[in-house]
Amino acid sequence: MKNIHKQAKLILITGGSGSGKSAYGEEMACELGENGEKYYIATMQPFDEECRKRIERHRLLRADKGFETIEQYRNIEEAVKVIKSRNNNTAVESTTVLLECMSNLLANEMYTSKGEKTYWSEVCDHIIDGIGKLQAVCGHLIIISNEVFSDGCDYDGETLSYIFMLGEINKRIALQAEQVYEVVCGIPVGKK
């Protein structure tokens, strides 16, 4: 993987659950950020024991990789303030940000912590605007997102709305991205 991604500004990595997309994104972020600051924006809220176990597993996997973790469950643009305050005069181009993961961020934006719905029509634009603000403070922004569109199941209206919005966000990010990968069985497949 050495030197393949050096020119990328925005990179989207998708894949199914357990596909290896997170490990691939972390590996890429470590390579791109080897001479600068590396930030891991964690979007999963610890709602229950299963979530806490997943969060802990991810923390252990990246423990010695030099990431500064920012827990940002909603309003991703707020992470920009944290990055600016912690960057210690590091040049923007040598800062790498890994956002893990868009699927959780979208769910968090769609529903408040009390389960109340937000205005869904504004959610996609809000997230994409936040992504743009993140791009302004880093040399490389790697976004991990789930591929949830091909299971062939029938879902209720709210779940379909979530799937549709995640698809829309993924498409909009992919259009802006310099590189797009889908990870299948641990193998990254370049799409763009």
Tab-separated table of C-alpha atoms in Angstrom:
chain	number	residue	atom	x	y	z
A	1	MET	CA	0.000	0.000	0.000
A	2	LYS	CA	3.024	2.304	0.325
A	3	ASN	CA	2.752	5.592	-1.644
A	4	ILE	CA	-0.502	4.706	-3.416
A	5	HIS	CA	-2.592	7.178	-1.442
A	6	LYS	CA	-0.178	10.090	-1.019
A	7	GLN	CA	-2.159	12.529	-3.196
A	8	ALA	CA	-5.601	11.783	-1.749
A	9	LYS	CA	-7.502	14.450	0.149
A	10	LEU	CA	-10.839	12.661	0.662
A	11	ILE	CA	-11.082	8.865	0.753
A	12	LEU	CA	-14.275	6.841	1.234
A	13	ILE	CA	-14.080	3.225	2.410
A	14	THR	CA	-17.256	1.129	2.477
A	15	GLY	CA	-17.993	-2.503	3.174
A	16	GLY	CA	-20.322	-4.811	4.993
A	17	SER	CA	-20.205	-5.514	8.701
A	18	GLY	CA	-17.008	-7.364	9.606
A	19	SER	CA	-15.528	-6.850	6.115
A	20	GLY	CA	-12.247	-5.379	7.356
A	21	LYS	CA	-13.021	-1.804	6.290
A	22	SER	CA	-12.044	-0.344	9.687
A	23	ALA	CA	-8.701	-2.136	9.751
A	24	TYR	CA	-7.995	-1.009	6.192
A	25	GLY	CA	-8.917	2.588	7.049
A	26	GLU	CA	-6.666	2.565	10.111
A	27	GLU	CA	-3.776	1.118	8.117
A	28	MET	CA	-4.211	3.783	5.463
A	29	ALA	CA	-4.458	6.573	8.069
A	30	CYS	CA	-1.275	5.363	9.760
A	31	GLU	CA	0.572	5.404	6.457
A	32	LEU	CA	-0.720	8.817	5.391
A	33	GLY	CA	-0.244	10.322	8.840
A	34	GLU	CA	3.152	8.851	9.633
A	35	ASN	CA	4.791	12.305	9.792
A	36	GLY	CA	1.952	14.349	11.249
A	37	GLU	CA	-1.017	14.383	13.556
A	38	LYS	CA	-3.582	11.569	13.326
A	39	TYR	CA	-7.129	11.940	14.606
A	40	TYR	CA	-9.726	9.218	14.993
A	41	ILE	CA	-13.250	10.615	15.130
A	42	ALA	CA	-15.362	8.003	16.904
A	43	THR	CA	-19.109	8.295	16.277
A	44	MET	CA	-20.504	5.222	18.071
A	45	GLN	CA	-22.392	6.084	21.227
A	46	PRO	CA	-22.040	3.558	24.056
A	47	PHE	CA	-25.780	2.829	24.383
A	48	ASP	CA	-25.500	-0.710	25.672
A	49	GLU	CA	-23.042	-3.460	26.565
A	50	GLU	CA	-22.653	-4.619	22.955
A	51	CYS	CA	-21.735	-1.075	21.864
A	52	ARG	CA	-19.291	-0.718	24.745
A	53	LYS	CA	-17.593	-3.984	23.758
A	54	ARG	CA	-17.253	-2.876	20.118
A	55	ILE	CA	-15.857	0.490	21.188
A	56	GLU	CA	-13.347	-1.177	23.502
A	57	ARG	CA	-12.290	-3.625	20.776
A	58	HIS	CA	-11.674	-0.727	18.369
A	59	ARG	CA	-9.720	1.177	21.039
A	60	LEU	CA	-7.486	-1.837	21.647
A	61	LEU	CA	-6.895	-2.323	17.919
A	62	ARG	CA	-5.651	1.247	17.492
A	63	ALA	CA	-3.979	1.626	20.917
A	64	ASP	CA	-0.392	1.840	19.655
A	65	LYS	CA	-1.076	3.599	16.360
A	66	GLY	CA	-0.700	7.190	17.570
A	67	PHE	CA	-4.270	8.368	17.068
A	68	GLU	CA	-5.770	11.184	19.092
A	69	THR	CA	-9.382	10.090	19.617
A	70	ILE	CA	-12.231	12.576	19.393
A	71	GLU	CA	-15.613	11.225	20.448
A	72	GLN	CA	-18.111	13.133	18.323
A	73	TYR	CA	-21.510	11.492	18.071
A	74	ARG	CA	-23.331	14.350	16.312
A	75	ASN	CA	-22.479	17.682	14.712
A	76	ILE	CA	-19.258	16.451	13.161
A	77	GLU	CA	-18.155	20.019	12.475
A	78	GLU	CA	-17.517	20.387	16.219
A	79	ALA	CA	-14.486	18.105	15.799
A	80	VAL	CA	-12.877	20.897	13.756
A	81	LYS	CA	-12.536	23.022	16.901
A	82	VAL	CA	-10.867	20.153	18.740
A	83	ILE	CA	-8.427	19.502	15.891
A	84	LYS	CA	-7.522	23.182	15.627
A	85	SER	CA	-6.945	23.441	19.377
A	86	ARG	CA	-4.739	20.325	19.550
A	87	ASN	CA	-2.758	20.633	16.338
A	88	ASN	CA	0.317	22.255	17.945
A	89	ASN	CA	1.126	24.293	14.831
A	90	THR	CA	1.158	21.167	12.671
A	91	ALA	CA	0.576	22.025	9.025
A	92	VAL	CA	-2.898	21.182	7.760
A	93	GLU	CA	-1.491	19.056	4.938
A	94	SER	CA	0.272	16.742	7.416
A	95	THR	CA	-2.880	16.127	9.472
A	96	THR	CA	-4.841	12.929	8.829
A	97	VAL	CA	-8.394	12.365	10.069
A	98	LEU	CA	-10.187	9.003	10.145
A	99	LEU	CA	-13.954	9.265	10.661
A	100	GLU	CA	-15.396	5.977	11.967
A	101	CYS	CA	-18.167	5.636	10.935
A	102	MET	CA	-20.733	7.439	8.798
A	103	SER	CA	-23.447	4.874	9.565
A	104	ASN	CA	-23.372	5.685	13.280
A	105	LEU	CA	-23.116	9.418	12.661
A	106	LEU	CA	-26.203	9.350	10.461
A	107	ALA	CA	-28.232	7.361	13.004
A	108	ASN	CA	-27.142	9.781	15.731
A	109	GLU	CA	-28.153	12.767	13.603
A	110	MET	CA	-31.506	11.211	12.703
A	111	TYR	CA	-32.453	10.575	16.317
A	112	THR	CA	-31.631	12.400	19.518
A	113	SER	CA	-30.178	10.517	22.462
A	114	LYS	CA	-33.779	10.202	23.739
A	115	GLY	CA	-34.930	8.600	20.479
A	116	GLU	CA	-36.692	11.693	19.150
A	117	LYS	CA	-36.568	12.282	15.404
A	118	THR	CA	-34.835	15.296	13.916
A	119	TYR	CA	-35.738	16.945	10.610
A	120	TRP	CA	-34.504	14.266	8.257
A	121	SER	CA	-34.637	16.488	5.187
A	122	GLU	CA	-31.799	18.577	6.625
A	123	VAL	CA	-29.635	15.742	7.936
A	124	CYS	CA	-27.772	14.897	4.692
A	125	ASP	CA	-26.860	18.515	3.996
A	126	HIS	CA	-25.769	19.015	7.605
A	127	ILE	CA	-23.452	15.996	7.495
A	128	ILE	CA	-21.976	16.887	4.092
A	129	ASP	CA	-21.368	20.454	5.300
A	130	GLY	CA	-19.538	19.060	8.341
A	131	ILE	CA	-17.399	16.868	6.086
A	132	GLY	CA	-16.408	19.951	4.106
A	133	LYS	CA	-15.371	21.719	7.296
A	134	LEU	CA	-13.274	18.721	8.326
A	135	GLN	CA	-11.538	18.714	4.934
A	136	ALA	CA	-10.429	22.291	5.564
A	137	VAL	CA	-8.337	21.288	8.608
A	138	CYS	CA	-6.595	18.173	7.331
A	139	GLY	CA	-4.494	16.910	4.481
A	140	HIS	CA	-6.290	13.562	4.343
A	141	LEU	CA	-9.807	12.701	5.458
A	142	ILE	CA	-10.714	9.014	5.444
A	143	ILE	CA	-14.380	8.180	5.951
A	144	ILE	CA	-15.579	4.687	6.832
A	145	SER	CA	-19.180	3.819	5.957
A	146	ASN	CA	-21.283	0.683	5.853
A	147	GLU	CA	-22.681	-0.950	2.754
A	148	VAL	CA	-26.233	-1.770	3.849
A	149	PHE	CA	-27.996	-1.756	0.519
A	150	SER	CA	-27.780	-5.282	-0.852
A	151	ASP	CA	-29.240	-7.620	1.754
A	152	GLY	CA	-32.581	-7.955	-0.053
A	153	CYS	CA	-34.702	-7.607	3.096
A	154	ASP	CA	-37.904	-5.629	3.422
A	155	TYR	CA	-37.790	-2.866	6.006
A	156	ASP	CA	-40.232	-0.466	7.610
A	157	GLY	CA	-40.440	3.202	6.624
A	158	GLU	CA	-37.950	4.561	9.136
A	159	THR	CA	-35.322	1.962	8.303
A	160	LEU	CA	-35.839	2.593	4.593
A	161	SER	CA	-35.380	6.320	5.227
A	162	TYR	CA	-32.102	5.579	7.012
A	163	ILE	CA	-30.878	3.334	4.175
A	164	PHE	CA	-31.856	5.911	1.562
A	165	MET	CA	-30.084	8.730	3.427
A	166	LEU	CA	-26.929	6.667	4.005
A	167	GLY	CA	-26.902	5.856	0.298
A	168	GLU	CA	-27.312	9.536	-0.562
A	169	ILE	CA	-24.497	10.570	1.795
A	170	ASN	CA	-22.195	7.832	0.473
A	171	LYS	CA	-22.912	8.929	-3.116
A	172	ARG	CA	-22.235	12.577	-2.328
A	173	ILE	CA	-18.981	11.759	-0.544
A	174	ALA	CA	-17.917	9.385	-3.349
A	175	LEU	CA	-18.479	12.113	-5.942
A	176	GLN	CA	-16.172	14.463	-4.027
A	177	ALA	CA	-13.617	11.813	-3.050
A	178	GLU	CA	-10.335	11.321	-4.823
A	179	GLN	CA	-10.463	7.623	-3.922
A	180	VAL	CA	-13.257	5.169	-3.076
A	181	TYR	CA	-12.780	1.583	-1.878
A	182	GLU	CA	-15.158	-1.242	-1.045
A	183	VAL	CA	-13.663	-3.826	1.300
A	184	VAL	CA	-14.891	-7.362	0.609
A	185	CYS	CA	-13.663	-10.236	2.806
A	186	GLY	CA	-10.723	-8.102	3.935
A	187	ILE	CA	-9.734	-7.206	0.369
A	188	PRO	CA	-9.977	-3.539	-0.656
A	189	VAL	CA	-11.390	-3.090	-4.141
A	190	GLY	CA	-10.704	0.289	-5.728
A	191	LYS	CA	-13.838	1.882	-7.183
A	192	LYS	CA	-12.392	5.296	-7.939
